[in-house]
Structures are given as C-alpha cells and as structure tokens.
Short mmCIF file of C-alpha atoms in Angstrom, two decimals:
data_model
loop_
_atom_site.label_atom_id
_atom_site.label_comp_id
_atom_site.label_asym_id
_atom_site.label_seq_id
_atom_site.Cartn_x
_atom_site.Cartn_y
_atom_site.Cartn_z
CA MET A 26 23.18 5.75 28.85
CA LYS A 27 21.64 4.21 25.55
CA LYS A 28 19.73 6.01 22.50
CA ARG A 29 16.36 4.55 22.22
CA ILE A 30 16.66 6.27 18.28
CA ALA A 31 18.55 8.47 16.45
CA MET A 32 19.12 9.22 13.15
CA LEU A 33 20.85 7.68 10.30
CA ALA A 34 24.97 8.47 10.47
CA ILE A 35 23.85 10.86 13.27
CA CYS A 36 25.24 10.70 16.46
CA ALA A 37 22.84 11.33 19.23
CA VAL A 38 19.02 12.39 19.04
CA THR A 39 16.74 12.95 21.51
CA VAL A 40 13.38 11.95 21.17
CA THR A 41 12.21 15.84 21.33
CA SER A 42 14.27 16.34 18.82
CA MET A 43 12.73 13.65 16.13
CA LEU A 44 10.69 16.20 14.25
CA ALA A 45 14.11 16.52 12.25
CA CYS A 46 12.79 13.03 10.99
CA ALA A 47 11.36 15.17 8.72
CA LYS A 48 13.74 18.02 7.88
CA ASP A 49 17.48 17.01 8.07
CA THR A 50 18.61 15.47 5.09
CA ASP A 51 22.04 16.52 4.51
CA SER A 52 22.76 13.29 6.77
CA GLN A 53 20.04 10.66 5.81
CA ASP A 54 18.97 8.18 3.56
CA THR A 55 16.17 10.01 1.22
CA ASP A 56 14.66 9.18 -1.98
CA THR A 57 13.25 12.01 -3.69
CA ILE A 58 10.61 11.94 -5.98
CA GLU A 59 9.06 14.12 -8.47
CA VAL A 60 5.50 14.28 -10.02
CA THR A 61 3.38 15.38 -12.37
CA GLU A 62 1.13 18.09 -11.42
CA GLN A 63 -2.71 17.86 -11.86
CA THR A 64 -3.54 21.20 -14.40
CA GLN A 65 -6.34 23.03 -14.19
CA GLU A 66 -8.22 25.70 -15.29
CA GLU A 67 -8.11 29.47 -13.71
CA GLU A 68 -12.24 29.10 -13.08
CA ASN A 69 -12.15 25.71 -11.56
CA THR A 70 -13.94 26.46 -7.86
CA GLU A 71 -11.62 23.50 -6.91
CA LYS A 72 -9.17 26.25 -7.19
CA GLU A 73 -10.15 27.25 -3.27
CA TYR A 74 -9.75 23.64 -1.75
CA SER A 75 -6.45 22.49 -4.21
CA SER A 76 -3.02 23.22 -3.93
CA ALA A 77 -1.60 24.94 -7.47
CA SER A 78 0.96 22.00 -7.58
CA ALA A 79 1.56 18.08 -6.45
CA PRO A 80 4.12 18.49 -3.41
CA GLU A 81 7.79 17.10 -3.69
CA ILE A 82 8.38 14.29 -0.96
CA ALA A 83 11.43 12.44 -0.02
CA TYR A 84 12.19 9.54 2.27
CA THR A 85 14.60 9.67 5.17
CA SER A 86 14.99 7.38 7.97
CA VAL A 87 15.63 6.48 11.74
CA GLU A 88 16.71 3.79 13.25
CA ALA A 89 17.00 2.35 16.86
CA GLU A 90 20.49 1.92 18.03
CA GLY A 91 22.37 1.10 21.14
CA TYR A 92 20.11 -2.30 22.22
CA ASP A 93 21.35 -5.38 22.42
CA TYR A 94 18.07 -7.68 21.89
CA PHE A 95 16.31 -5.05 19.61
CA GLU A 96 16.58 -3.79 16.39
CA GLY A 97 14.09 -1.58 14.29
CA GLN A 98 13.72 1.78 12.08
CA VAL A 99 11.11 3.71 11.21
CA GLN A 100 10.93 4.99 7.35
CA CYS A 101 9.31 9.03 7.54
CA LEU A 102 7.95 11.05 4.90
CA GLU A 103 8.86 14.78 4.03
CA ILE A 104 7.94 17.78 1.96
CA THR A 105 11.31 19.64 0.41
CA ASP A 106 9.62 22.17 -1.72
CA ASP A 107 8.21 25.64 0.03
CA SER A 108 4.99 25.93 -2.00
CA HIS A 109 2.88 23.86 0.81
CA PRO A 110 3.50 25.14 4.40
CA GLU A 111 0.97 23.81 6.02
CA LEU A 112 1.34 20.40 4.50
CA LYS A 113 5.01 20.52 5.62
CA SER A 114 3.95 21.21 8.90
CA ALA A 115 1.25 18.51 9.31
CA ILE A 116 3.42 15.74 7.97
CA ASP A 117 6.76 16.27 10.26
CA ASP A 118 4.21 16.27 13.64
CA TYR A 119 2.81 13.33 12.29
CA PHE A 120 6.28 11.48 11.67
CA SER A 121 6.99 13.30 14.93
CA GLY A 122 4.44 11.23 16.50
CA VAL A 123 5.08 8.15 14.57
CA VAL A 124 8.73 8.48 15.98
CA ASP A 125 7.26 9.13 19.48
CA ASN A 126 5.50 6.01 20.18
CA PHE A 127 8.20 4.02 17.81
CA ASN A 128 10.38 4.34 21.31
CA VAL A 129 7.16 4.08 23.80
CA GLY A 130 7.78 0.26 24.11
CA ILE A 131 11.46 -0.48 23.08
CA GLU A 132 13.08 -0.84 26.55
CA ASP A 133 10.96 -3.54 27.33
CA TRP A 134 10.72 -4.96 24.21
CA ASN A 135 14.34 -5.46 24.82
CA GLU A 136 13.86 -6.44 28.00
CA GLU A 137 11.98 -9.17 27.21
CA ALA A 138 14.16 -10.96 24.70
CA LYS A 139 16.51 -10.06 26.60
CA GLN A 140 15.41 -12.61 29.23
CA GLN A 141 13.95 -15.38 26.42
CA ASN A 142 17.59 -15.86 25.02
CA GLU A 143 18.56 -16.70 28.86
CA GLU A 144 15.96 -19.37 29.48
CA MET A 145 16.38 -20.03 26.05
CA GLY A 146 19.80 -20.61 27.16
CA ASP A 147 20.76 -21.51 23.51
CA GLU A 148 24.71 -19.86 22.84
CA GLY A 149 24.25 -20.93 19.03
CA TYR A 150 21.26 -18.50 18.81
CA GLU A 151 20.24 -15.04 19.75
CA MET A 152 16.95 -13.39 19.20
CA LYS A 153 15.85 -10.18 18.71
CA TYR A 154 12.54 -8.52 18.77
CA SER A 155 12.07 -5.93 15.66
CA ASP A 156 9.88 -3.28 14.76
CA ASN A 157 9.82 -1.82 10.87
CA ILE A 158 7.07 0.74 10.31
CA THR A 159 7.53 1.53 6.25
CA ILE A 160 5.96 3.75 4.24
CA ASP A 161 3.56 2.57 0.78
CA LEU A 162 2.92 5.88 -0.92
CA LYS A 163 -0.41 5.70 -2.75
CA ARG A 164 -1.47 8.88 -4.19
CA LEU A 165 0.99 12.17 -4.49
CA ASP A 166 -1.43 15.00 -6.89
CA ASN A 167 -2.17 18.62 -6.26
CA LYS A 168 -5.34 17.41 -4.09
CA VAL A 169 -4.61 14.77 -1.78
CA LEU A 170 -1.30 13.10 -0.55
CA SER A 171 -2.03 9.56 0.62
CA PHE A 172 0.16 6.92 2.16
CA VAL A 173 -0.33 3.31 4.40
CA LEU A 174 2.03 3.03 7.39
CA ASN A 175 2.97 -1.05 7.38
CA ASP A 176 4.28 -2.06 11.19
CA TYR A 177 5.99 -5.29 11.16
CA VAL A 178 6.88 -6.21 14.66
CA TYR A 179 8.23 -9.61 15.45
CA LEU A 180 7.97 -10.75 19.20
CA GLY A 181 9.70 -14.23 18.73
CA GLY A 182 7.87 -17.45 16.89
CA ALA A 183 7.60 -18.56 13.80
CA HIS A 184 6.76 -15.01 11.76
CA GLY A 185 6.04 -11.86 12.90
CA GLY A 186 2.56 -9.22 12.14
CA GLY A 187 1.85 -6.46 10.08
CA SER A 188 -0.60 -3.75 11.18
CA PHE A 189 -1.86 -1.23 8.39
CA THR A 190 -2.68 2.64 9.04
CA GLY A 191 -4.59 4.76 6.13
CA VAL A 192 -3.22 8.23 6.23
CA SER A 193 -5.11 10.83 3.91
CA PHE A 194 -4.04 14.82 3.40
CA ASP A 195 -5.60 17.78 1.62
CA VAL A 196 -2.63 18.83 -0.37
CA GLY A 197 -3.87 22.58 0.36
CA THR A 198 -4.55 23.13 3.85
CA GLY A 199 -1.74 19.89 5.56
CA GLU A 200 -5.30 18.86 7.56
CA GLN A 201 -6.06 14.58 7.87
CA ILE A 202 -8.88 13.71 6.00
CA THR A 203 -11.94 12.18 7.69
CA LEU A 204 -14.85 10.32 6.34
CA ASP A 205 -16.72 13.98 7.12
CA ASP A 206 -14.55 15.72 5.12
CA LEU A 207 -15.34 13.66 2.42
CA GLY A 208 -19.58 14.14 2.88
CA ASP A 209 -21.93 11.91 4.74
CA ALA A 210 -20.09 9.96 6.89
CA ASP A 211 -23.00 6.82 7.51
CA SER A 212 -23.96 6.89 3.76
CA ILE A 213 -20.39 6.71 3.16
CA ARG A 214 -19.93 4.01 5.63
CA GLU A 215 -22.58 1.94 3.73
CA THR A 216 -22.28 2.64 1.12
CA SER A 217 -19.21 1.05 0.83
CA LYS A 218 -20.08 -1.80 3.40
CA GLU A 219 -22.37 -3.02 1.14
CA TYR A 220 -19.98 -2.01 -2.44
CA ILE A 221 -17.25 -4.51 -0.64
CA LEU A 222 -19.44 -7.55 0.13
CA ASN A 223 -20.91 -7.04 -3.03
CA THR A 224 -17.03 -7.17 -4.39
CA ILE A 225 -16.72 -10.57 -2.90
CA ALA A 226 -19.70 -12.11 -3.86
CA THR A 227 -18.99 -11.11 -7.68
CA SER A 228 -15.47 -12.29 -7.29
CA SER A 229 -14.46 -16.12 -8.45
CA ASP A 230 -14.53 -18.99 -6.09
CA GLU A 231 -10.59 -18.60 -5.39
CA ALA A 232 -10.71 -15.30 -4.03
CA LYS A 233 -13.54 -16.35 -1.56
CA ALA A 234 -11.81 -19.52 -0.81
CA ASN A 235 -9.12 -16.88 1.03
CA LEU A 236 -12.17 -15.77 3.31
CA PHE A 237 -12.65 -16.95 6.94
CA ASP A 238 -16.67 -18.84 6.59
CA ASP A 239 -17.08 -21.11 8.95
CA ASP A 240 -19.18 -21.53 12.87
CA VAL A 241 -16.09 -19.37 14.42
CA ILE A 242 -15.20 -15.97 11.93
CA ASN A 243 -17.45 -15.29 9.25
CA TYR A 244 -16.21 -12.57 6.89
CA LYS A 245 -19.56 -11.41 6.85
CA GLU A 246 -20.36 -10.65 10.11
CA VAL A 247 -16.75 -9.01 10.84
CA ILE A 248 -17.14 -6.73 7.98
CA GLU A 249 -20.71 -5.95 9.14
CA GLU A 250 -19.32 -5.03 12.75
CA LEU A 251 -16.16 -2.84 11.35
CA PHE A 252 -18.78 -1.15 9.56
CA SER A 253 -20.86 -0.59 12.15
CA ASN A 254 -21.39 2.71 16.12
CA GLY A 255 -19.92 5.34 13.37
CA ASN A 256 -16.29 3.35 12.91
CA GLN A 257 -14.85 1.90 9.88
CA PRO A 258 -11.65 -0.09 8.87
CA GLU A 259 -8.75 1.75 7.78
CA PHE A 260 -8.84 3.75 5.29
CA TYR A 261 -7.31 5.77 2.45
CA LEU A 262 -7.85 7.83 -0.82
CA ASP A 263 -6.49 7.24 -3.74
CA THR A 264 -6.82 7.43 -7.63
CA LEU A 265 -9.94 5.44 -8.72
CA GLY A 266 -11.81 5.57 -4.58
CA ILE A 267 -11.96 4.65 -1.02
CA THR A 268 -9.64 1.83 -0.09
CA PHE A 269 -10.37 0.27 3.34
CA ILE A 270 -8.04 -2.13 4.68
CA PHE A 271 -8.49 -5.29 6.54
CA GLN A 272 -5.87 -6.29 9.07
CA GLN A 273 -4.46 -9.83 9.13
CA TYR A 274 -6.95 -12.32 11.02
CA ASP A 275 -9.84 -9.87 10.39
CA ILE A 276 -11.33 -11.83 7.48
CA ALA A 277 -8.68 -14.61 6.25
CA PRO A 278 -5.92 -16.27 7.51
CA TYR A 279 -1.87 -14.58 7.65
CA ALA A 280 -0.87 -16.42 4.64
CA ALA A 281 -3.39 -14.22 2.84
CA GLY A 282 -2.15 -10.90 3.58
CA MET A 283 -3.57 -7.74 3.71
CA ILE A 284 -6.60 -7.15 1.77
CA SER A 285 -8.17 -4.21 1.01
CA PHE A 286 -10.87 -3.60 -1.32
CA THR A 287 -11.33 0.24 -3.26
CA VAL A 288 -14.89 1.30 -3.84
CA PRO A 289 -14.58 3.68 -6.85
CA TYR A 290 -15.86 7.69 -5.86
CA SER A 291 -19.02 7.19 -8.74
CA GLU A 292 -20.49 5.10 -6.29
CA TYR A 293 -21.73 7.30 -3.53
CA ASP A 294 -24.23 9.86 -3.93
CA GLU A 295 -22.39 12.71 -3.05
CA ILE A 296 -18.77 13.42 -2.22
CA ALA A 297 -16.43 16.52 -1.86
CA ASP A 298 -15.47 16.28 -5.12
CA ARG A 299 -12.29 18.28 -4.10
CA TYR A 300 -10.29 15.30 -3.36
CA THR A 301 -11.73 13.77 -6.35
CA PRO A 302 -9.03 13.22 -8.91
CA LEU A 303 -9.13 15.21 -12.68
CA GLU A 304 -11.28 13.29 -15.13
CA ASP A 305 -9.71 10.96 -17.16
CA MET A 306 -5.96 11.62 -15.31
CA PRO A 307 -3.54 8.86 -16.13
CA TYR A 308 -3.16 5.81 -12.91
CA ALA A 309 -1.76 2.60 -12.16
CA ILE A 310 -3.22 0.52 -9.36
CA LYS A 311 -1.87 -2.70 -8.58
CA LEU A 312 -4.61 -5.39 -8.49
CA SER A 313 -5.94 -8.04 -5.46
CA GLU A 314 -2.80 -10.34 -4.79
CA THR A 315 -6.10 -12.16 -3.07
CA GLY A 316 -7.29 -12.18 -7.13
CA PHE A 317 -10.60 -10.25 -6.02
CA ASN A 318 -12.59 -7.55 -8.61
CA SER A 319 -11.35 -4.22 -8.78
CA SER A 320 -13.83 -2.04 -10.61
CA VAL A 321 -12.29 0.15 -13.53
CA ASP A 322 -13.84 1.88 -16.77
CA LEU A 323 -12.09 0.40 -19.77
CA ASN A 324 -13.60 2.67 -22.44
CA GLY A 325 -14.40 5.94 -20.94
CA ASP A 326 -18.50 5.23 -21.17
CA GLY A 327 -18.47 5.89 -17.22
CA GLU A 328 -19.44 2.07 -17.13
CA LEU A 329 -17.51 0.05 -13.79
CA GLU A 330 -16.12 -3.38 -15.37
CA ASN A 331 -14.75 -6.07 -13.03
CA ILE A 332 -10.96 -7.24 -13.62
CA SER A 333 -8.58 -9.32 -11.62
CA VAL A 334 -6.07 -11.48 -11.52
CA VAL A 335 -5.84 -15.34 -9.70
CA ASN A 336 -2.67 -17.07 -8.72
CA THR A 337 -4.03 -20.99 -8.68
CA TRP A 338 -2.78 -24.45 -8.26
CA ASP A 339 -4.21 -27.50 -11.35
CA GLU A 340 -3.20 -30.60 -8.59
CA GLU A 341 -3.43 -33.41 -11.40
CA ALA A 342 -1.33 -31.18 -13.69
CA ASP A 343 1.50 -30.36 -10.80
CA THR A 344 1.30 -26.35 -12.13
CA ASN A 345 0.73 -23.30 -10.58
CA TYR A 346 -0.94 -20.86 -13.42
CA TYR A 347 -2.98 -17.25 -13.19
CA ILE A 348 -6.20 -15.72 -14.74
CA LEU A 349 -6.56 -12.77 -15.91
CA ARG A 350 -9.93 -11.83 -15.77
CA VAL A 351 -11.14 -8.46 -17.72
CA GLY A 352 -14.99 -8.15 -17.74
CA ASP A 353 -16.60 -11.32 -19.73
CA ASP A 354 -13.19 -12.50 -21.03
CA GLY A 355 -10.46 -14.60 -19.50
CA LEU A 356 -7.46 -15.59 -20.03
CA LYS A 357 -5.12 -18.75 -18.36
CA GLU A 358 -1.45 -18.70 -18.23
CA GLU A 359 1.03 -21.07 -17.04
CA THR A 360 3.62 -20.21 -14.77
CA GLY A 361 5.63 -23.11 -13.10
CA ASN A 362 5.85 -24.71 -9.70
CA GLY A 363 5.79 -22.60 -6.68
CA SER A 364 5.63 -18.72 -8.57
CA TRP A 365 3.09 -16.54 -7.44
CA ILE A 366 2.06 -13.32 -10.16
CA THR A 367 1.33 -9.88 -9.16
CA GLY A 368 -0.87 -7.88 -11.08
CA TYR A 369 -1.13 -4.22 -12.00
CA PHE A 370 -3.64 -1.91 -14.00
CA ILE A 371 -2.51 0.94 -16.10
CA HIS A 372 -4.57 3.17 -17.65
CA ASN A 373 -2.95 6.28 -19.54
CA GLU A 374 -3.05 7.83 -23.21
CA GLU A 375 -2.15 4.86 -25.52
CA GLY A 376 -4.97 2.57 -23.13
CA ASN A 377 -5.61 0.25 -20.39
CA PHE A 378 -2.93 -2.58 -20.00
CA VAL A 379 -2.19 -5.36 -17.29
CA LEU A 380 1.09 -5.87 -16.67
CA ILE A 381 1.93 -9.76 -15.18
CA ALA A 382 5.01 -9.66 -13.14
CA ASN A 383 6.36 -12.99 -11.82
CA ASP A 384 9.10 -11.52 -9.68
CA GLY A 385 12.37 -13.27 -10.98
CA ILE A 386 11.23 -14.90 -13.80
CA SER A 387 9.66 -12.91 -16.38
CA VAL A 388 7.45 -9.57 -17.55
CA ASP A 389 4.12 -10.06 -19.67
CA LEU A 390 1.77 -6.62 -20.97
CA TYR A 391 -1.23 -7.30 -22.36
CA GLU A 392 -3.71 -4.21 -23.58
CA VAL A 393 -6.92 -4.95 -22.03
CA SER A 394 -9.53 -1.97 -23.16
CA ASN A 395 -11.52 -4.70 -26.01
CA GLY A 396 -10.29 -7.60 -24.72
CA ILE A 397 -7.44 -8.89 -24.01
CA GLU A 398 -4.47 -8.91 -26.38
CA ALA A 399 -0.97 -9.91 -25.49
CA LYS A 400 1.37 -6.87 -26.30
CA GLY A 401 4.86 -8.13 -24.70
CA HIS A 402 6.86 -10.46 -22.76
CA MET A 403 10.36 -9.92 -20.61
CA ASP A 404 12.17 -12.74 -19.28
CA THR A 405 14.18 -11.37 -16.02
CA THR A 406 15.92 -12.06 -12.55
CA LEU A 407 15.11 -9.04 -11.64
CA TYR A 408 11.45 -8.08 -9.43
CA VAL A 409 9.48 -5.28 -9.58
CA LYS A 410 9.53 -2.23 -7.17
CA GLU A 411 7.49 0.15 -8.98
CA VAL A 412 4.27 0.62 -11.61
CA THR A 413 3.71 3.57 -13.44
CA GLU A 414 1.43 4.71 -15.57
CA SER A 415 4.28 5.85 -17.82
CA GLY A 416 6.39 2.62 -16.89
CA PHE A 417 7.81 0.53 -14.20
CA THR A 418 10.77 0.20 -12.35
CA LEU A 419 12.85 -3.36 -11.84
CA GLY A 420 15.72 -3.97 -9.50
CA GLU A 421 17.05 -6.56 -7.13
CA LEU A 422 15.16 -7.05 -3.88
CA SER A 423 16.80 -8.24 -0.77
CA TYR A 424 16.26 -8.18 3.23
CA ASP A 425 18.35 -7.45 6.33
CA ASP A 426 18.25 -9.23 9.77
CA SER A 427 15.39 -7.44 10.69
CA ASN A 428 13.15 -8.25 7.50
CA VAL A 429 13.72 -4.92 5.72
CA ALA A 430 14.05 -4.31 2.11
CA SER A 431 16.56 -2.72 0.05
CA TRP A 432 16.66 -1.90 -3.79
CA SER A 433 20.08 -2.13 -5.97
CA ASN A 434 20.80 -2.91 -9.71
CA GLU A 435 17.41 -0.33 -10.73
CA GLU A 436 16.60 -0.51 -14.19
CA GLN A 437 13.60 1.58 -15.90
CA HIS A 438 11.19 0.00 -18.24
CA GLY A 439 8.26 1.96 -20.39
CA PHE A 440 5.65 -0.59 -21.94
CA VAL A 441 6.95 -1.09 -24.79
CA PHE A 442 8.94 -4.47 -25.00
CA GLU A 443 9.28 -7.66 -26.70
#
C-alpha cells in the first residue's frame, strides 16, 4: 500500500501520527530560530496575558512519497522550549490539521495527473501535480506568534497558483487570535477597510496600475465585499499593525503576486494592547512589492509618514528604475534591464533605514530618518534570504522540480558596509 505522506528519512508514518511533524526532530530537516525577548516591568498589567519570554521555534518538513504523478511537502513549525506548553500543544494540533488536509486530495490528484499524461501521450515529457505548503514567519515575541502559510498548487497548465492563510497565536494562552480578541470586530473591519482604500488612493500611479479597475472587476467593490457581513480577508498581527492579505486575482492579476496592507495599531480607536508590541521596539518589515505605501513613524513624534519602493520602466530609455519615496522626498535609481527591486524598512536604535535588494546583483542601504541618505552599496551574486532589525542574510537560492526553494552558502551581514 502506498504511503500518503511520510516524514523525511522515516520509512512509514500514518496519517494519525502526523502530529510528529511538530514533535520529533531527530530525523527531520530542522532549522531553529532564536529570538530576542521583549522585556517588561514587574508591575506591567500585560503580564496577565503575555508570556514572560518569546518561544523558541524550529521548522520541520514532511513530504508525500510513493506517487508516480504527484509530489509535494508541508513545512511545519514546532515549539522547542518547555516554557510554553499551551502554545506548544496548539501549534502541534494546528499543523496536524494542515497535514490532514494536505492528505485529502492526493490520491485523486495522482490519478488525475496520470490520466492527463496518458491523454497527452508524450513519452518524452511527464507532468506531475504538486502541492507545497511553506511558512513565512511574521512576528515572534512574548505576546504573539504569527505567520503566513503559502499553499502553492500546480495542476498542469502554464503555472500554478497560491493561496495565503494568515495565522496568529497568543503566546501566553496558545489560543488562535481572532478579530473579536482584538476589540470590536465590526469597528476594526470598518477602520481597516477605509484605511486600505485610502492607502491605495494616496499611493503612486505606478502602484495603482497593478489593480483591477474596470467594468468586470473593480478593486473598490471587491474590498467592500470582502469586509462585509462580518467577514474580512485573511489577516495576521505583525509588529506595526494588522496585515490583511488579498488572494491572487482578488484585486489584481496573477503577475502582481500577493498584495497585502498593514493597518497600524494606532489607527484603531480601541484595540487590545495585550497584542501590541512594546513602544519603540526594533523591527524590520518588507515593503510592498507592488509599490503601495506603508506607514511608519520616522522620528518618534507619533505621526505616520508614507514610504514605498516602486519598480518602473522607462520606455524611451529602455531601462528599469526603482523609485524610493519617503514622505515628501524621492530618489530614482537605474537598476538594469530585467531587474526587480525588493525594499525593506528597518527601525533600530541607530535610526531608520531602507535596504534595497536587487537580488543577484547588489544591495543598497539608505538612512531615511531625515530625508534619504545613501549609507552603503554592495555588489553580490547572492540573494537576500532574510532581513532583521540587526542585519541581513545572503545566500544562493535554488528551486527543485516542485518549485520548492532551498538555500546554501549563506552569509550574515550587518548594516555597516561600503
């Protein structure tokens, strides 16, 4: 009998034992992450709700085995310390459910792909269906553990498709956080909807050009509908606010990728501060890849300013550029044909910075507390894997036949470079 899904390097595992995805790390590919705890005074009233420390986590993975026309895997997360028993149990249960759902359609997909191959009759080409679920960690402190599950499915055709699920857990209780836990859910929905629509309206024309805005699909109508009748898009809690995720084809074409908007906690009239980070905590965020504004406090005065990075192309010059906008200041730089820029905003004790990653070509750093000041440039053939408040990781990026990414030859860098 063919196994439906099995641990890496384990001969046989039943579906009912998939809880081991988050428990047994001896025979799995495991990547452990250490985090810096948020410290609180003894009398802090948040202590009732918050854990005294941030959890320690590790990644594990399971994969489908024994199929001729299907391949895939699930990346899981586990709590590795003994200080968060409720969270540990909740995370185990959550990923056990993810694996169970992964298993449901495998047999049918394998058979369907087999039939498609027989119909094509091309002995030189074998098409496989695939399903790969990966984790994008968003926040990890003594209050909140949040991440996005990216479920990328290929069922033939020109390309696959992804769906995104936002997940946030209360580190102290292990409960999954809902809008009701944050305050008046209807008020939060209304504030979020209006903020997102205003963010789009005040973003650049280059960014707005990515959205559906015609008689067939109008992004404003879609956003209104998604926030109606007690519903909302997928969301998670990050360092700055509540981030809402729009799925592929919701408000933009496939090529625009995942579009999300973060509504700062300060925008809400009332919100449970048991889930808001301590004031002036260092953080790093990825800026919108489609060029929409993000709102940050650049000088600690409580006033939010817009910041964005836009990829653009000059048709006459036949050249790619990026435009960095910080408040009323702007900078336009040539990137080379075919380049695509990713921007990151970093707030730490040294100031406020924007890291510009032209993957496989260069990395640039700007100080943006008062205007835009170039701080460093690095030529590199490597890709940016991760950016934190204290530095960034470069590495070689490759993909296997199932479009699963892997990293090698990683390098750690701080924010001081020429």
